[in-house]
């Protein structure tokens, strides 16, 4: 992107930081071009220093944002060699892979990437602790649960949340530690036993990546200095959503060593407080720790993305004016109320049919489904809409509900077996996956004990397939999977050919649904492998490293069609038309948001949702909504209480 595409205020920030250096905080409102400021700063530094060997560290909030930055800078000479562009977790993982021995780790652990797998390990830890086991196996005296399984599910979720929060606070307890301030002895044991079980299976969870890397940087000064000498500039995107662990990792790495640090973010878009994030790390801690002066805190106010109508509403929500004088399009906003969710869904579908195919400058050509999104505060507001879309003749196969995570997870039984096999090949010690394979193949306890003696991964897989008790896989597919695993063991670079062979084998599956799912799974594997190959050196590929790549969610694929998404999953995305649905008070804001901070974050959610729209916005809510215990009557969201909602009767109400 040519330098002349910078606006005056964007250019001032780039010039200030590149010429003067030092720490800088940029508060960039929605649509103000913060990504352009980041990428052009990188471009300017690299083009001014073509013979230098230092590197630039660019930390993003999502993998998608990292991909976008790389694409914008693809034409810059030396961009691959002289930059690291990725999430904080991705950067930390690179350090951990190289310096794991500093923590006594001989082999690089695999990342446990599913909540169910973490629960399986936690259950084992709880059952080994008599007091926790008693709590887990018996309903509490003040029982509020319908059944023991429901109670146990909630119990495990609360325990995992506790463990995750402690790791996010960078708390590490060695096995010999018997107490910790504010913790019961049982919690200390649970925390230690869970982590010990992970280590015994050569596994780490997602929170361990930052915790372990922070330990290396804070406890091994010589190691930290090696990386500090490598990086001269550090840029951080979406800084309003830094967590304590992320900020401390950045602070430990940079403070007193790397002064050229730029944080870019928008406090009005801070929406991840539930995960420990806070804009205070950007606005207060960074300013204090790096001693920022007035000239080192610069705003970007102009909105170059959204129409005047959208920006005006965003200003109303945030209470913090944003100059919209640069907006070329006027845009349109409508506020609508419906009798119930069915009517709301019917009107939205009717409206999409009405606008689709519209052509004009406002929509950069023809308006397609890819340019439209339907957003909600939570996934439950889409229930009636999904039902209506699924029976619509033109839209039934043209929409998707965007997932919050990007972890590759097979849908077909056949590929679940293949997937588990690759996990076991990568890490024979990870018994959580061995047990899952035994369960999938219906191998009984006596047979499990026999298979436990198989030390070699391939021997274990071969024996397991040969004695499967539920005939999940016919002989031909069992042979195909075993052959695939054997070839992977010999040469991981042959994976594309191996997947092609499996595609041919799976095409012969008798069950139509299983065949279709398996072939879709294989296509996702092919896409993930292609992206992985582009991201690693030719001589560094391995199945273990590929599995870590998958666990980091870096294989996200683009989906075509109408987007349905919760607000938290569309950060950084933009659409020409947005439908914001289900904005009843108690849904948006969420009924659980009762404190000042929680309500402020809910308002930020509304701000983010509104500013995803480039041109037009439709905000709606149903007066009646269904709940598991009955039908609830609701008022419009307090965030939009001063807006002129119009009551609409739809075809659904007359049908």
PDB file of N, CA and C in Angstrom, residues 283-348:
ATOM      1  N   UNK A 283      -4.279   1.714  28.940  1.00  0.00           N
ATOM      2  CA  UNK A 283      -4.461   3.126  29.277  1.00  0.00           C
ATOM      3  C   UNK A 283      -3.685   3.568  30.513  1.00  0.00           C
ATOM      4  N   UNK A 284      -3.457   2.642  31.455  1.00  0.00           N
ATOM      5  CA  UNK A 284      -2.829   3.040  32.717  1.00  0.00           C
ATOM      6  C   UNK A 284      -1.474   2.376  32.926  1.00  0.00           C
ATOM      7  N   UNK A 285      -1.447   1.034  32.906  1.00  0.00           N
ATOM      8  CA  UNK A 285      -0.201   0.338  33.203  1.00  0.00           C
ATOM      9  C   UNK A 285       0.895   0.667  32.196  1.00  0.00           C
ATOM     10  N   UNK A 286       0.565   0.634  30.919  1.00  0.00           N
ATOM     11  CA  UNK A 286       1.567   0.929  29.889  1.00  0.00           C
ATOM     12  C   UNK A 286       2.076   2.360  30.016  1.00  0.00           C
ATOM     13  N   UNK A 287       1.171   3.297  30.225  1.00  0.00           N
ATOM     14  CA  UNK A 287       1.554   4.707  30.368  1.00  0.00           C
ATOM     15  C   UNK A 287       2.487   4.890  31.558  1.00  0.00           C
ATOM     16  N   UNK A 288       2.175   4.200  32.665  1.00  0.00           N
ATOM     17  CA  UNK A 288       2.994   4.328  33.876  1.00  0.00           C
ATOM     18  C   UNK A 288       4.315   3.580  33.747  1.00  0.00           C
ATOM     19  N   UNK A 289       4.263   2.332  33.292  1.00  0.00           N
ATOM     20  CA  UNK A 289       5.473   1.510  33.231  1.00  0.00           C
ATOM     21  C   UNK A 289       6.500   2.061  32.252  1.00  0.00           C
ATOM     22  N   UNK A 290       6.039   2.612  31.130  1.00  0.00           N
ATOM     23  CA  UNK A 290       6.956   3.098  30.102  1.00  0.00           C
ATOM     24  C   UNK A 290       7.088   4.622  30.119  1.00  0.00           C
ATOM     25  N   UNK A 291       6.484   5.261  31.148  1.00  0.00           N
ATOM     26  CA  UNK A 291       6.639   6.694  31.407  1.00  0.00           C
ATOM     27  C   UNK A 291       6.322   7.532  30.168  1.00  0.00           C
ATOM     28  N   UNK A 292       5.127   7.352  29.635  1.00  0.00           N
ATOM     29  CA  UNK A 292       4.712   8.090  28.447  1.00  0.00           C
ATOM     30  C   UNK A 292       4.401   9.547  28.787  1.00  0.00           C
ATOM     31  N   UNK A 293       4.879  10.433  27.935  1.00  0.00           N
ATOM     32  CA  UNK A 293       4.544  11.840  28.059  1.00  0.00           C
ATOM     33  C   UNK A 293       3.374  12.187  27.163  1.00  0.00           C
ATOM     34  N   UNK A 294       2.890  13.438  27.229  1.00  0.00           N
ATOM     35  CA  UNK A 294       1.731  13.860  26.421  1.00  0.00           C
ATOM     36  C   UNK A 294       1.921  13.634  24.926  1.00  0.00           C
ATOM     37  N   UNK A 295       3.103  13.873  24.405  1.00  0.00           N
ATOM     38  CA  UNK A 295       3.350  13.716  22.980  1.00  0.00           C
ATOM     39  C   UNK A 295       3.440  12.274  22.532  1.00  0.00           C
ATOM     40  N   UNK A 296       3.358  11.355  23.488  1.00  0.00           N
ATOM     41  CA  UNK A 296       3.456   9.932  23.152  1.00  0.00           C
ATOM     42  C   UNK A 296       2.106   9.223  23.252  1.00  0.00           C
ATOM     43  N   UNK A 297       1.038  10.008  23.400  1.00  0.00           N
ATOM     44  CA  UNK A 297      -0.312   9.454  23.402  1.00  0.00           C
ATOM     45  C   UNK A 297      -1.120  10.193  22.339  1.00  0.00           C
ATOM     46  N   UNK A 298      -1.435   9.483  21.257  1.00  0.00           N
ATOM     47  CA  UNK A 298      -2.050  10.130  20.102  1.00  0.00           C
ATOM     48  C   UNK A 298      -3.327   9.395  19.691  1.00  0.00           C
ATOM     49  N   UNK A 299      -4.375  10.156  19.377  1.00  0.00           N
ATOM     50  CA  UNK A 299      -5.637   9.534  18.939  1.00  0.00           C
ATOM     51  C   UNK A 299      -5.779   9.528  17.421  1.00  0.00           C
ATOM     52  N   UNK A 300      -6.632   8.612  16.922  1.00  0.00           N
ATOM     53  CA  UNK A 300      -7.100   8.675  15.534  1.00  0.00           C
ATOM     54  C   UNK A 300      -8.614   8.723  15.616  1.00  0.00           C
ATOM     55  N   UNK A 301      -9.215   9.797  15.146  1.00  0.00           N
ATOM     56  CA  UNK A 301     -10.641  10.015  15.364  1.00  0.00           C
ATOM     57  C   UNK A 301     -11.516   9.748  14.144  1.00  0.00           C
ATOM     58  N   UNK A 302     -11.015  10.032  12.958  1.00  0.00           N
ATOM     59  CA  UNK A 302     -11.862   9.915  11.773  1.00  0.00           C
ATOM     60  C   UNK A 302     -12.259   8.467  11.511  1.00  0.00           C
ATOM     61  N   UNK A 303     -13.518   8.260  11.163  1.00  0.00           N
ATOM     62  CA  UNK A 303     -14.001   6.935  10.773  1.00  0.00           C
ATOM     63  C   UNK A 303     -14.064   6.880   9.251  1.00  0.00           C
ATOM     64  N   UNK A 304     -13.219   6.042   8.665  1.00  0.00           N
ATOM     65  CA  UNK A 304     -13.159   5.939   7.204  1.00  0.00           C
ATOM     66  C   UNK A 304     -13.980   4.762   6.679  1.00  0.00           C
ATOM     67  N   UNK A 305     -14.584   3.979   7.577  1.00  0.00           N
ATOM     68  CA  UNK A 305     -15.269   2.762   7.168  1.00  0.00           C
ATOM     69  C   UNK A 305     -16.779   2.939   7.117  1.00  0.00           C
ATOM     70  N   UNK A 306     -17.356   3.485   8.168  1.00  0.00           N
ATOM     71  CA  UNK A 306     -18.808   3.476   8.321  1.00  0.00           C
ATOM     72  C   UNK A 306     -19.450   4.761   7.801  1.00  0.00           C
ATOM     73  N   UNK A 307     -20.713   4.629   7.421  1.00  0.00           N
ATOM     74  CA  UNK A 307     -21.489   5.774   6.941  1.00  0.00           C
ATOM     75  C   UNK A 307     -21.758   6.749   8.086  1.00  0.00           C
ATOM     76  N   UNK A 308     -22.267   7.932   7.730  1.00  0.00           N
ATOM     77  CA  UNK A 308     -22.537   8.952   8.742  1.00  0.00           C
ATOM     78  C   UNK A 308     -23.584   8.489   9.744  1.00  0.00           C
ATOM     79  N   UNK A 309     -24.591   7.759   9.280  1.00  0.00           N
ATOM     80  CA  UNK A 309     -25.628   7.274  10.184  1.00  0.00           C
ATOM     81  C   UNK A 309     -25.049   6.307  11.210  1.00  0.00           C
ATOM     82  N   UNK A 310     -24.173   5.416  10.779  1.00  0.00           N
ATOM     83  CA  UNK A 310     -23.556   4.429  11.683  1.00  0.00           C
ATOM     84  C   UNK A 310     -22.671   5.130  12.702  1.00  0.00           C
ATOM     85  N   UNK A 311     -21.854   6.048  12.225  1.00  0.00           N
ATOM     86  CA  UNK A 311     -20.938   6.753  13.125  1.00  0.00           C
ATOM     87  C   UNK A 311     -21.703   7.569  14.160  1.00  0.00           C
ATOM     88  N   UNK A 312     -22.805   8.170  13.742  1.00  0.00           N
ATOM     89  CA  UNK A 312     -23.614   8.960  14.669  1.00  0.00           C
ATOM     90  C   UNK A 312     -24.171   8.078  15.788  1.00  0.00           C
ATOM     91  N   UNK A 313     -24.680   6.900  15.432  1.00  0.00           N
ATOM     92  CA  UNK A 313     -25.196   5.986  16.449  1.00  0.00           C
ATOM     93  C   UNK A 313     -24.068   5.488  17.350  1.00  0.00           C
ATOM     94  N   UNK A 314     -22.907   5.203  16.767  1.00  0.00           N
ATOM     95  CA  UNK A 314     -21.765   4.751  17.555  1.00  0.00           C
ATOM     96  C   UNK A 314     -21.357   5.808  18.573  1.00  0.00           C
ATOM     97  N   UNK A 315     -21.376   7.074  18.154  1.00  0.00           N
ATOM     98  CA  UNK A 315     -21.075   8.168  19.080  1.00  0.00           C
ATOM     99  C   UNK A 315     -22.077   8.209  20.217  1.00  0.00           C
ATOM    100  N   UNK A 316     -23.342   7.988  19.885  1.00  0.00           N
ATOM    101  CA  UNK A 316     -24.399   7.976  20.892  1.00  0.00           C
ATOM    102  C   UNK A 316     -24.147   6.880  21.923  1.00  0.00           C
ATOM    103  N   UNK A 317     -23.738   5.713  21.444  1.00  0.00           N
ATOM    104  CA  UNK A 317     -23.488   4.579  22.337  1.00  0.00           C
ATOM    105  C   UNK A 317     -22.273   4.807  23.224  1.00  0.00           C
ATOM    106  N   UNK A 318     -21.210   5.331  22.627  1.00  0.00           N
ATOM    107  CA  UNK A 318     -19.951   5.453  23.367  1.00  0.00           C
ATOM    108  C   UNK A 318     -19.915   6.680  24.258  1.00  0.00           C
ATOM    109  N   UNK A 319     -20.715   7.698  23.898  1.00  0.00           N
ATOM    110  CA  UNK A 319     -20.659   8.935  24.668  1.00  0.00           C
ATOM    111  C   UNK A 319     -19.347   9.658  24.492  1.00  0.00           C
ATOM    112  N   UNK A 320     -18.623   9.263  23.449  1.00  0.00           N
ATOM    113  CA  UNK A 320     -17.302   9.843  23.216  1.00  0.00           C
ATOM    114  C   UNK A 320     -17.213  10.193  21.738  1.00  0.00           C
ATOM    115  N   UNK A 321     -17.378  11.446  21.406  1.00  0.00           N
ATOM    116  CA  UNK A 321     -17.518  11.868  20.020  1.00  0.00           C
ATOM    117  C   UNK A 321     -16.397  11.436  19.110  1.00  0.00           C
ATOM    118  N   UNK A 322     -16.749  11.013  17.907  1.00  0.00           N
ATOM    119  CA  UNK A 322     -15.786  10.644  16.883  1.00  0.00           C
ATOM    120  C   UNK A 322     -16.115  11.456  15.645  1.00  0.00           C
ATOM    121  N   UNK A 323     -15.135  12.137  15.116  1.00  0.00           N
ATOM    122  CA  UNK A 323     -15.365  12.992  13.951  1.00  0.00           C
ATOM    123  C   UNK A 323     -15.729  12.127  12.744  1.00  0.00           C
ATOM    124  N   UNK A 324     -16.862  12.411  12.133  1.00  0.00           N
ATOM    125  CA  UNK A 324     -17.284  11.619  10.978  1.00  0.00           C
ATOM    126  C   UNK A 324     -17.324  12.457   9.698  1.00  0.00           C
ATOM    127  N   UNK A 325     -16.603  13.559   9.706  1.00  0.00           N
ATOM    128  CA  UNK A 325     -16.663  14.463   8.563  1.00  0.00           C
ATOM    129  C   UNK A 325     -16.058  13.859   7.304  1.00  0.00           C
ATOM    130  N   UNK A 326     -15.304  12.779   7.442  1.00  0.00           N
ATOM    131  CA  UNK A 326     -14.693  12.156   6.280  1.00  0.00           C
ATOM    132  C   UNK A 326     -15.618  11.144   5.611  1.00  0.00           C
ATOM    133  N   UNK A 327     -16.772  10.852   6.225  1.00  0.00           N
ATOM    134  CA  UNK A 327     -17.680   9.858   5.650  1.00  0.00           C
ATOM    135  C   UNK A 327     -18.323  10.379   4.374  1.00  0.00           C
ATOM    136  N   UNK A 328     -18.275   9.560   3.342  1.00  0.00           N
ATOM    137  CA  UNK A 328     -18.835   9.946   2.053  1.00  0.00           C
ATOM    138  C   UNK A 328     -20.298   9.515   1.946  1.00  0.00           C
ATOM    139  N   UNK A 329     -20.659   8.394   2.532  1.00  0.00           N
ATOM    140  CA  UNK A 329     -22.005   7.846   2.416  1.00  0.00           C
ATOM    141  C   UNK A 329     -22.853   8.212   3.634  1.00  0.00           C
ATOM    142  N   UNK A 330     -24.103   8.518   3.390  1.00  0.00           N
ATOM    143  CA  UNK A 330     -25.018   8.858   4.482  1.00  0.00           C
ATOM    144  C   UNK A 330     -25.438   7.621   5.259  1.00  0.00           C
ATOM    145  N   UNK A 331     -25.729   6.524   4.546  1.00  0.00           N
ATOM    146  CA  UNK A 331     -26.129   5.296   5.221  1.00  0.00           C
ATOM    147  C   UNK A 331     -27.554   5.349   5.740  1.00  0.00           C
ATOM    148  N   UNK A 332     -27.983   4.234   6.351  1.00  0.00           N
ATOM    149  CA  UNK A 332     -29.364   4.129   6.828  1.00  0.00           C
ATOM    150  C   UNK A 332     -29.418   3.224   8.053  1.00  0.00           C
ATOM    151  N   UNK A 333     -30.250   3.606   9.029  1.00  0.00           N
ATOM    152  CA  UNK A 333     -30.484   2.773  10.207  1.00  0.00           C
ATOM    153  C   UNK A 333     -31.985   2.703  10.451  1.00  0.00           C
ATOM    154  N   UNK A 334     -32.488   1.501  10.726  1.00  0.00           N
ATOM    155  CA  UNK A 334     -33.887   1.323  11.102  1.00  0.00           C
ATOM    156  C   UNK A 334     -33.950   0.546  12.412  1.00  0.00           C
ATOM    157  N   UNK A 335     -34.877   0.944  13.294  1.00  0.00           N
ATOM    158  CA  UNK A 335     -35.097   0.276  14.573  1.00  0.00           C
ATOM    159  C   UNK A 335     -36.480  -0.366  14.545  1.00  0.00           C
ATOM    160  N   UNK A 336     -36.544  -1.672  14.778  1.00  0.00           N
ATOM    161  CA  UNK A 336     -37.776  -2.426  14.561  1.00  0.00           C
ATOM    162  C   UNK A 336     -38.115  -3.298  15.762  1.00  0.00           C
ATOM    163  N   UNK A 337     -39.408  -3.362  16.085  1.00  0.00           N
ATOM    164  CA  UNK A 337     -39.857  -4.276  17.136  1.00  0.00           C
ATOM    165  C   UNK A 337     -40.908  -5.221  16.557  1.00  0.00           C
ATOM    166  N   UNK A 338     -40.855  -6.487  17.021  1.00  0.00           N
ATOM    167  CA  UNK A 338     -41.746  -7.528  16.500  1.00  0.00           C
ATOM    168  C   UNK A 338     -42.464  -8.203  17.655  1.00  0.00           C
ATOM    169  N   UNK A 339     -43.544  -8.855  17.341  1.00  0.00           N
ATOM    170  CA  UNK A 339     -44.321  -9.519  18.390  1.00  0.00           C
ATOM    171  C   UNK A 339     -43.549 -10.680  19.000  1.00  0.00           C
ATOM    172  N   UNK A 340     -42.786 -11.407  18.176  1.00  0.00           N
ATOM    173  CA  UNK A 340     -42.027 -12.551  18.693  1.00  0.00           C
ATOM    174  C   UNK A 340     -40.839 -12.828  17.773  1.00  0.00           C
ATOM    175  N   UNK A 341     -40.051 -13.833  18.121  1.00  0.00           N
ATOM    176  CA  UNK A 341     -38.835 -14.156  17.375  1.00  0.00           C
ATOM    177  C   UNK A 341     -39.145 -14.674  15.972  1.00  0.00           C
ATOM    178  N   UNK A 342     -40.269 -15.368  15.831  1.00  0.00           N
ATOM    179  CA  UNK A 342     -40.648 -15.900  14.523  1.00  0.00           C
ATOM    180  C   UNK A 342     -40.899 -14.758  13.538  1.00  0.00           C
ATOM    181  N   UNK A 343     -41.584 -13.728  13.982  1.00  0.00           N
ATOM    182  CA  UNK A 343     -41.847 -12.575  13.128  1.00  0.00           C
ATOM    183  C   UNK A 343     -40.567 -11.808  12.809  1.00  0.00           C
ATOM    184  N   UNK A 344     -39.702 -11.695  13.794  1.00  0.00           N
ATOM    185  CA  UNK A 344     -38.423 -11.022  13.577  1.00  0.00           C
ATOM    186  C   UNK A 344     -37.638 -11.746  12.484  1.00  0.00           C
ATOM    187  N   UNK A 345     -37.566 -13.075  12.572  1.00  0.00           N
ATOM    188  CA  UNK A 345     -36.833 -13.867  11.587  1.00  0.00           C
ATOM    189  C   UNK A 345     -37.445 -13.727  10.197  1.00  0.00           C
ATOM    190  N   UNK A 346     -38.774 -13.773  10.123  1.00  0.00           N
ATOM    191  CA  UNK A 346     -39.456 -13.689   8.827  1.00  0.00           C
ATOM    192  C   UNK A 346     -39.171 -12.356   8.140  1.00  0.00           C
ATOM    193  N   UNK A 347     -39.194 -11.267   8.909  1.00  0.00           N
ATOM    194  CA  UNK A 347     -38.943  -9.949   8.321  1.00  0.00           C
ATOM    195  C   UNK A 347     -37.508  -9.843   7.801  1.00  0.00           C
ATOM    196  N   UNK A 348     -36.561 -10.354   8.579  1.00  0.00           N
ATOM    197  CA  UNK A 348     -35.153 -10.281   8.174  1.00  0.00           C
ATOM    198  C   UNK A 348     -34.931 -11.021   6.859  1.00  0.00           C
TER     199      UNK A 348
END
